[in-house]
Amino acid sequence: MFLIREGLLKPMYKYVPTLTDYILREQENFPRATGRFTMLMTQIENSAKIIASHVKASGLVDIIGKTGNTNTFGEEVQKLDEFSNKLLVDTLISSGEVYAVVSEEIPDPVFAPKESKGEYIVYFDPLDGSSNIDTNCPIGTIFSIYHKDGGLLQPGNKQVAAGYIIYGSSVMFVYTFGHGVNGFTLDPAIGSFLLSHPDIKIPEDGVYYSINQAYEALFDESTKKYLEHLRTEAKSKLRFVGSLVADAHRTFIKGGIFLYVADKKQPEGKLRLMIEVNPFAFLTEQAGGKALGAKGINPLDIMPKHIHQLSPFVMGSKKNVELFRSF
Ligand code: AHM
Ligand code: MG
């Protein structure tokens, strides 16, 4: 210790907070906190690690074959989705911390049994971007947490926390409690998420725009004009993975804009308000960016009518989103 203090010996290790350290420290800011919320976050963290290990192994074991089942919306469900869904439902319901969970893969909410009912409602998409599972492209888990007192249908501005886990070239856990956004990268050697991206802020503007341009013929005139402007007048670059978690994550880090707008075939868009749009709108706001929902209003202010309600979604750097809005 003395040698280190005197600068005679360089320390070998630098202390880097883990996700668990960080959540525990944040809990200290709430003097009346009971630790239950920390327990819930720990359950999500542990599930993410298990899903990450399965995603990594998916090319090795025969787990990615399609099951032939379809989800609530008639979409094909693949085995990793089913696994991740079951893991999260079972873990959270048996944790004693949740009142109910709502999964993208299940039409109705799942309620915890009377004897182990907790205080929170967790909305989640267990494995978003499922069309990318067997292509080695990034996929992710999205979660959004509410206090049970507001009931199942609450506007996004009532979220207690929201975040996502991206299973990409590295695995990252990114979340907000409403005090900024922090990102943690999984160190596979020790099995811990380490703080790698403190206080993430979306750049003021960026060159990337992300939209499924194949639907352009179905977009309204103003969106077509906006895209034409990007192609001809602005120095823009198109990036679209088809995995919201990956496209939004890039937008958080590099700036730019992500859009999944309404079109003639999907008049309400494709993304789910409570499961996909609101968690990302909360994160976007906390990272200093801007989000738009139906009719260009803040999705966080929309009172949902249905747990699986759809919504158009635009998010990203303030300047890019304002430019889109000006069209
Ligand atoms: P999923 O939850 O079934 O994976 O669907 C949601 C995904 C988003 O991640 C992505 O932004 C979008 O669907 C892509 O849709 P499309 O194939 O119409 O471009
Ligand atoms: Mg999804």
PDB file of C-alpha atoms and ligand atoms in Angstrom, residues 71 75 81 104-105 125 127-131 212 215 240 242-245 247 258 260 266 270-272 276, ligand 1:
ATOM      1  CA  ASN A  71     -46.399 -16.376 -31.600  1.00  0.00           C
ATOM      2  CA  GLU A  75     -44.596 -14.814 -36.466  1.00  0.00           C
ATOM      3  CA  ASP A  81     -36.747 -17.420 -28.406  1.00  0.00           C
ATOM      4  CA  GLU A 104     -43.779 -10.437 -26.400  1.00  0.00           C
ATOM      5  CA  GLU A 105     -44.167 -14.178 -26.938  1.00  0.00           C
ATOM      6  CA  ASP A 125     -39.009  -9.117 -25.347  1.00  0.00           C
ATOM      7  CA  LEU A 127     -35.022 -12.277 -27.814  1.00  0.00           C
ATOM      8  CA  ASP A 128     -35.556  -9.382 -30.162  1.00  0.00           C
ATOM      9  CA  GLY A 129     -34.417  -9.526 -33.790  1.00  0.00           C
ATOM     10  CA  SER A 130     -35.157 -13.238 -34.001  1.00  0.00           C
ATOM     11  CA  SER A 131     -34.770 -13.267 -37.801  1.00  0.00           C
ATOM     12  CA  ASN A 212     -36.245  -0.732 -43.698  1.00  0.00           C
ATOM     13  CA  TYR A 215     -41.021  -0.495 -47.589  1.00  0.00           C
ATOM     14  CA  PHE A 240     -30.228  -1.493 -40.940  1.00  0.00           C
ATOM     15  CA  GLY A 242     -33.334  -5.589 -38.607  1.00  0.00           C
ATOM     16  CA  SER A 243     -32.723  -6.066 -34.895  1.00  0.00           C
ATOM     17  CA  LEU A 244     -34.050  -3.090 -32.902  1.00  0.00           C
ATOM     18  CA  VAL A 245     -31.530  -3.691 -30.122  1.00  0.00           C
ATOM     19  CA  ASP A 247     -29.924  -0.599 -34.567  1.00  0.00           C
ATOM     20  CA  PHE A 258     -33.629   4.860 -36.247  1.00  0.00           C
ATOM     21  CA  TYR A 260     -39.846   2.104 -37.845  1.00  0.00           C
ATOM     22  CA  GLN A 266     -48.732  -1.722 -41.105  1.00  0.00           C
ATOM     23  CA  LYS A 270     -44.622  -3.053 -36.188  1.00  0.00           C
ATOM     24  CA  LEU A 271     -42.984  -2.424 -32.822  1.00  0.00           C
ATOM     25  CA  ARG A 272     -44.836  -2.921 -29.547  1.00  0.00           C
ATOM     26  CA  GLU A 276     -40.041  -2.276 -27.454  1.00  0.00           C
TER      27      GLU A 276
HETATM   28  P1  AHM B   1     -39.123  -9.474 -33.346  1.00  0.00           P
HETATM   29  O1  AHM B   1     -39.400  -8.951 -31.968  1.00  0.00           O
HETATM   30  O2  AHM B   1     -40.053 -10.534 -33.761  1.00  0.00           O
HETATM   31  O3  AHM B   1     -37.707  -9.839 -33.560  1.00  0.00           O
HETATM   32  O4  AHM B   1     -39.487  -8.247 -34.362  1.00  0.00           O
HETATM   33  C1  AHM B   1     -39.023  -6.958 -34.084  1.00  0.00           C
HETATM   34  C2  AHM B   1     -37.926  -6.634 -35.045  1.00  0.00           C
HETATM   35  C3  AHM B   1     -37.128  -5.428 -34.612  1.00  0.00           C
HETATM   36  O5  AHM B   1     -36.018  -5.848 -33.868  1.00  0.00           O
HETATM   37  C4  AHM B   1     -36.722  -4.810 -35.930  1.00  0.00           C
HETATM   38  O6  AHM B   1     -36.508  -3.419 -35.807  1.00  0.00           O
HETATM   39  C5  AHM B   1     -37.887  -5.127 -36.801  1.00  0.00           C
HETATM   40  O7  AHM B   1     -38.506  -6.282 -36.271  1.00  0.00           O
HETATM   41  C6  AHM B   1     -37.521  -5.395 -38.229  1.00  0.00           C
HETATM   42  O8  AHM B   1     -38.663  -5.636 -38.947  1.00  0.00           O
HETATM   43  P2  AHM B   1     -38.674  -5.781 -40.539  1.00  0.00           P
HETATM   44  O9  AHM B   1     -38.205  -7.158 -40.814  1.00  0.00           O
HETATM   45  O10 AHM B   1     -40.073  -5.508 -40.950  1.00  0.00           O
HETATM   46  O11 AHM B   1     -37.729  -4.748 -41.075  1.00  0.00           O
END
